[in-house]
Amino acid sequence: MSAAVHEKGPGVEPDSIEFPEITPPDDHARSDAIALHDKLVKPAGSLGRLEELGVWIAACQGQSPPRPFTRPRVIVFAGDHGVAAKGVSAYPAEVTGQLLGTMLTGGAAINVLAAAAGASVRVVDMAVDTEAPATRSIGEFKVRRGSGSIDVEDALTADEAKQAIRAGIAIADAEVDGGADLLIPGDLGIGNSTPASVLVAALTGSEPVAVVGRGSGIDDDAWMRKAAAVRDALRRARAVLADPVALLRTTAGADIAAMAGFLAQAAVRRTPVVLDGLVACAAALVAEDLAPGARRWWVAGQRTAEPAHALALEHLDLGPLLELDVRLGEGTGAVTALPLLMMAARVLAETATHDQAGVSGPVIPATAT
């Protein structure tokens, strides 16, 4: 299925974008996977969440046993944020462009972790505040340099917000058409936890003090500046809360808007996604509003110490696979969880059944827990 998204007709808010109805993962494959687990040479439920994960993978693929993943892809959405000038990060804004160069040469943490986990990495410059030559090859979808400072102005124009969402849709389509069977959205951008925290606060009905964390490792003074920026931006976000595209325009930035479109379209294309940290989960909250039911195609790779991240996961009803305090972003926490998905799929595909192994089953049937 290609990118099926269109603007709504006359009389409807012009910022609105509509996705087709999301088809849930396959219930028959889910039931078959549960039944298969009961036949394998192990006590039923003895592999805990690995069994649940394998069942989810089978449902996403529409077959049991599931296929082992062959082309997991990390897509890093990079962008700068005007609010970083307010001193909300431990690092200066120019670090985004510097890290982008490191990522392109394979020296960033996400490159190393992805290679170890068997995934490949693609970087997309959506709004990095640079025109450095290194970024030209990844700037096909670039919307602008940086974003507005969301405490006092919109992050994007209405047209830029829609352009970024469409870019995310096009990227998801290209990856799935290219053979990607598992997607991981990553983030790169100094100050990006501030707009992410605003989105989470707006969509969960939380107050600034409940969502503002330490991000890149800020001190108390920077935390107070960040809390003030989130407070001011949240006032503006609440005025457009009913329209997810307007919310992205007001509060997000091209990188987060593109990630939201990417996540929604991945669900349209029936492709499983592993979510990383706060920024990805903030985009996921908006994506769920854009395409209700999309969250059934996602699994949470981890939970960080960011309070807004925990709120977002709770709102999405997603339990994390790992809690290793990985707070770098870039997709690193999700990639760290990738081997668990690989193992969960292979357990169903390769473990012998009681009949195949000639091993007797339990004398007393297992009881539901």
XYZ file of C-alpha atoms in Angstrom:
369
model
C 0.000 0.000 0.000
C 1.417 3.379 -0.952
C 1.269 6.494 1.180
C -2.466 6.857 1.529
C -2.853 10.270 3.077
C -4.843 13.253 1.913
C -6.011 16.618 3.110
C -9.616 16.772 4.160
C -12.220 18.512 2.062
C -13.781 21.983 2.177
C -15.047 23.202 5.522
C -12.486 21.188 7.483
C -9.520 22.657 9.344
C -6.838 23.121 6.622
C -4.071 21.692 8.800
C -5.840 18.314 8.921
C -4.343 15.232 7.294
C -6.168 11.915 7.163
C -4.708 8.411 7.182
C -6.651 5.315 6.157
C -8.101 3.082 8.838
C -5.392 1.004 10.474
C -5.712 -2.764 10.094
C -4.663 -4.480 13.328
C -2.126 -7.324 13.455
C -3.595 -10.672 12.430
C -5.633 -12.408 15.152
C -5.454 -15.836 13.474
C -1.653 -15.723 13.397
C -1.684 -14.554 17.000
C -3.848 -17.535 18.053
C -1.691 -19.938 16.037
C 1.469 -18.621 17.701
C -0.033 -19.014 21.168
C -1.039 -22.589 20.325
C 2.425 -23.317 18.924
C 4.113 -22.078 22.088
C 2.068 -24.629 24.033
C 3.487 -27.423 21.839
C 7.177 -26.523 22.160
C 9.554 -28.441 24.415
C 9.253 -26.117 27.385
C 6.602 -25.414 30.002
C 3.920 -23.077 28.687
C 4.782 -19.467 29.552
C 8.247 -20.365 30.799
C 9.942 -17.836 28.501
C 7.818 -15.019 29.851
C 7.712 -11.855 27.750
C 9.782 -13.486 25.031
C 6.710 -15.598 24.295
C 4.448 -12.540 24.219
C 6.910 -10.817 21.917
C 7.035 -13.769 19.532
C 3.241 -13.880 19.407
C 3.156 -10.144 18.569
C 5.711 -10.631 15.795
C 3.685 -13.502 14.330
C 0.547 -11.355 14.386
C 2.369 -8.463 12.684
C 3.710 -10.778 9.970
C 0.397 -12.616 9.615
C 1.995 -16.037 9.957
C 3.052 -18.557 12.583
C 5.810 -19.349 13.082
C 7.104 -15.879 12.224
C 9.996 -15.238 9.882
C 13.263 -14.139 11.472
C 13.893 -10.474 10.669
C 16.278 -9.993 7.760
C 16.365 -6.216 7.215
C 15.802 -4.164 10.378
C 16.346 -0.469 9.682
C 17.071 2.502 11.921
C 15.931 5.853 10.524
C 17.401 8.802 12.411
C 15.385 12.014 12.035
C 17.679 14.980 12.678
C 16.680 18.554 13.403
C 17.560 21.600 15.436
C 15.151 23.397 17.756
C 14.986 27.138 18.341
C 14.184 26.656 22.002
C 17.736 25.347 22.521
C 18.837 29.005 22.521
C 17.001 29.402 25.832
C 19.594 27.241 27.592
C 17.491 24.098 27.989
C 20.287 21.670 27.053
C 23.705 20.856 28.420
C 25.149 21.197 24.902
C 25.278 24.038 22.370
C 23.047 23.823 19.294
C 25.949 23.320 16.877
C 26.512 19.854 18.332
C 23.581 18.529 16.246
C 25.438 19.173 12.997
C 28.690 17.861 14.432
C 27.068 14.622 15.575
C 25.381 14.309 12.218
C 28.791 14.214 10.560
C 29.977 11.562 13.008
C 26.891 9.479 12.307
C 27.427 9.686 8.564
C 30.965 8.347 8.932
C 29.818 5.450 11.118
C 31.346 6.644 14.369
C 28.266 7.370 16.449
C 26.921 5.069 19.149
C 23.893 4.169 17.023
C 26.175 2.991 14.203
C 28.091 0.717 16.553
C 25.043 -0.696 18.324
C 23.074 -1.193 15.122
C 25.955 -3.075 13.517
C 26.190 -5.323 16.564
C 22.442 -5.998 16.438
C 22.323 -6.630 12.684
C 20.539 -3.419 11.674
C 21.464 -0.743 9.181
C 21.180 3.016 9.734
C 19.775 5.788 7.557
C 20.044 9.433 8.570
C 17.586 12.075 7.348
C 18.265 15.795 7.792
C 14.841 17.333 8.378
C 15.834 20.617 10.012
C 19.488 20.724 11.056
C 20.661 24.326 11.229
C 23.514 23.882 8.796
C 24.229 23.718 5.099
C 27.463 21.781 5.547
C 28.410 19.646 2.532
C 28.159 16.449 4.567
C 24.411 16.909 4.918
C 23.536 17.354 1.233
C 23.239 13.642 0.520
C 20.676 13.240 3.299
C 18.783 16.473 2.775
C 16.203 15.330 0.222
C 13.359 15.991 2.634
C 14.808 18.958 4.508
C 12.066 21.383 5.492
C 14.049 24.249 7.011
C 17.056 25.115 9.157
C 15.987 24.753 12.756
C 12.541 25.508 14.156
C 10.839 28.386 15.878
C 11.353 28.770 19.628
C 8.174 27.056 20.772
C 7.821 29.014 24.017
C 7.058 32.191 22.030
C 6.296 31.119 18.437
C 5.232 28.188 16.275
C 7.860 25.578 15.470
C 6.759 25.439 11.826
C 4.354 26.997 9.378
C 1.239 25.028 8.460
C 2.753 24.099 5.091
C 6.033 23.031 6.694
C 4.237 20.792 9.172
C 2.365 19.013 6.395
C 5.552 18.802 4.319
C 7.355 17.123 7.220
C 4.548 14.630 7.833
C 4.468 13.737 4.149
C 8.240 13.286 4.246
C 7.864 10.771 7.085
C 5.219 8.923 5.081
C 7.431 8.825 1.996
C 10.401 7.564 4.048
C 8.319 4.764 5.581
C 7.033 3.760 2.153
C 10.530 3.751 0.665
C 11.915 1.617 3.485
C 9.113 -0.952 3.338
C 9.250 -1.057 -0.465
C 13.001 -1.586 -0.145
C 12.516 -4.684 1.990
C 12.684 -3.371 5.564
C 10.789 -5.777 7.830
C 11.323 -3.938 11.126
C 11.664 -0.178 11.638
C 13.274 1.836 14.431
C 12.879 5.635 14.455
C 15.803 7.478 16.017
C 16.226 11.142 16.934
C 19.088 13.598 16.769
C 18.791 17.215 17.852
C 20.018 19.376 20.698
C 17.053 20.508 22.766
C 14.609 18.014 21.280
C 13.468 16.681 24.653
C 11.831 20.070 25.304
C 9.272 19.913 22.458
C 8.849 16.202 23.154
C 7.994 16.966 26.782
C 5.474 19.592 25.684
C 3.764 17.111 23.367
C 3.556 14.512 26.129
C 2.199 17.036 28.624
C -0.401 18.271 26.143
C -1.586 14.823 25.099
C -1.631 13.263 28.577
C -3.053 16.261 30.419
C 0.057 16.637 32.570
C 1.621 19.744 34.085
C 5.139 20.959 33.199
C 6.671 19.892 36.507
C 5.499 16.315 35.815
C 7.224 16.014 32.442
C 10.472 17.978 32.647
C 13.502 15.742 33.087
C 17.255 16.174 32.945
C 17.540 15.411 29.224
C 21.185 15.599 28.199
C 22.277 15.982 31.838
C 21.252 19.544 32.691
C 21.862 21.192 36.057
C 19.225 22.782 38.284
C 19.395 26.192 36.603
C 18.943 24.685 33.156
C 16.097 22.527 34.503
C 14.302 25.683 35.644
C 14.800 27.306 32.244
C 13.501 24.151 30.567
C 10.473 24.009 32.869
C 9.645 27.626 32.032
C 9.957 26.938 28.301
C 7.740 23.863 28.583
C 5.189 25.853 30.618
C 4.985 28.620 28.026
C 4.911 26.253 25.074
C 2.244 24.121 26.735
C -0.098 27.115 26.964
C 0.192 27.507 23.210
C -0.114 23.764 22.550
C -3.348 23.398 24.513
C -5.060 25.869 22.188
C -4.675 23.447 19.243
C -4.888 20.162 21.094
C -7.821 18.870 19.026
C -5.788 18.943 15.784
C -2.636 16.758 15.758
C -1.177 18.472 12.689
C -1.675 21.910 14.224
C -0.104 20.571 17.421
C 2.991 19.501 15.472
C 3.087 22.891 13.749
C 2.873 24.741 17.042
C 5.012 22.573 19.277
C 7.188 20.006 17.524
C 9.614 20.674 14.692
C 10.163 19.061 11.304
C 12.073 16.087 12.732
C 9.348 15.115 15.201
C 6.568 15.814 12.694
C 8.276 13.587 10.150
C 8.690 10.875 12.776
C 4.962 11.031 13.547
C 4.114 10.585 9.874
C 6.641 7.770 9.637
C 5.139 5.904 12.593
C 1.584 6.251 11.325
C 2.546 5.086 7.836
C 4.505 2.120 9.181
C 1.226 0.935 10.692
C -0.577 1.573 7.405
C 2.066 -0.607 5.749
C 1.679 -3.315 8.421
C 5.318 -3.106 9.476
C 6.372 -3.532 13.124
C 8.229 -0.742 14.887
C 10.439 -0.640 17.983
C 10.174 2.672 19.831
C 13.166 4.202 21.593
C 13.026 7.005 24.129
C 11.126 10.193 24.912
C 11.275 11.842 21.492
C 10.101 8.753 19.594
C 7.306 8.152 22.092
C 6.173 11.784 21.917
C 5.960 11.430 18.135
C 4.118 8.138 18.677
C 1.448 9.873 20.776
C 0.745 12.226 17.887
C 0.885 9.387 15.365
C -1.747 7.501 17.348
C -3.988 10.559 17.088
C -3.298 10.816 13.360
C -3.939 7.099 12.778
C -5.893 5.534 15.661
C -4.821 1.949 16.255
C -1.294 2.470 14.952
C 0.116 1.670 18.390
C -0.749 -2.011 17.936
C 2.123 -2.143 15.432
C 4.664 -0.799 17.930
C 6.594 -2.241 20.834
C 8.508 -0.181 23.402
C 12.184 -1.077 23.317
C 12.957 0.592 26.628
C 11.955 3.020 29.346
C 14.276 5.857 30.302
C 14.364 7.927 33.461
C 12.659 10.838 31.700
C 9.309 11.343 33.482
C 7.587 12.279 30.223
C 8.708 9.008 28.659
C 7.000 6.957 31.361
C 3.823 9.018 30.923
C 3.867 8.482 27.173
C 4.325 4.720 27.496
C 1.490 4.531 29.995
C -0.775 6.529 27.671
C 0.111 4.225 24.762
C -0.322 1.146 26.995
C 3.111 -0.162 26.021
C 5.366 -1.970 28.469
C 9.128 -1.546 27.924
C 11.332 -4.497 27.057
C 14.396 -3.041 28.778
C 15.265 -0.543 31.511
C 18.984 0.114 31.168
C 18.882 3.906 31.639
C 19.854 4.418 27.981
C 19.027 8.082 27.383
C 21.173 8.974 24.394
C 18.442 8.939 21.778
C 19.413 8.143 18.175
C 17.446 4.885 18.470
C 20.112 3.350 20.720
C 17.774 1.953 23.361
C 15.485 0.397 20.772
C 18.406 -1.176 18.930
C 19.664 -2.605 22.219
C 16.331 -4.441 22.499
C 16.495 -5.738 18.923
C 18.214 -9.054 19.815
C 15.238 -9.859 22.050
C 12.922 -9.607 19.055
C 15.275 -11.772 17.017
C 15.287 -14.416 19.741
C 11.524 -14.258 20.236
C 10.902 -14.926 16.550
C 13.464 -17.733 16.342
C 12.099 -19.511 19.407
C 8.790 -20.004 17.598
C 10.416 -20.803 14.267
C 13.159 -23.195 15.410
C 12.313 -24.812 18.764
C 11.191 -28.419 18.463
C 7.714 -29.486 19.491
C 7.066 -32.288 21.985
C 6.080 -34.581 19.106
C 9.168 -33.749 17.022
C 11.535 -34.282 19.938
C 9.760 -37.303 21.401
C 9.486 -35.520 24.721
C 6.413 -36.057 26.883
C 4.206 -33.112 27.656
C 3.039 -32.079 31.129
C 0.928 -34.468 33.169
C -1.058 -31.598 34.626
C -2.293 -29.005 32.085
C -0.856 -25.554 32.550
C -3.167 -23.059 34.221
C -3.639 -19.510 33.029
C -1.704 -16.876 34.940
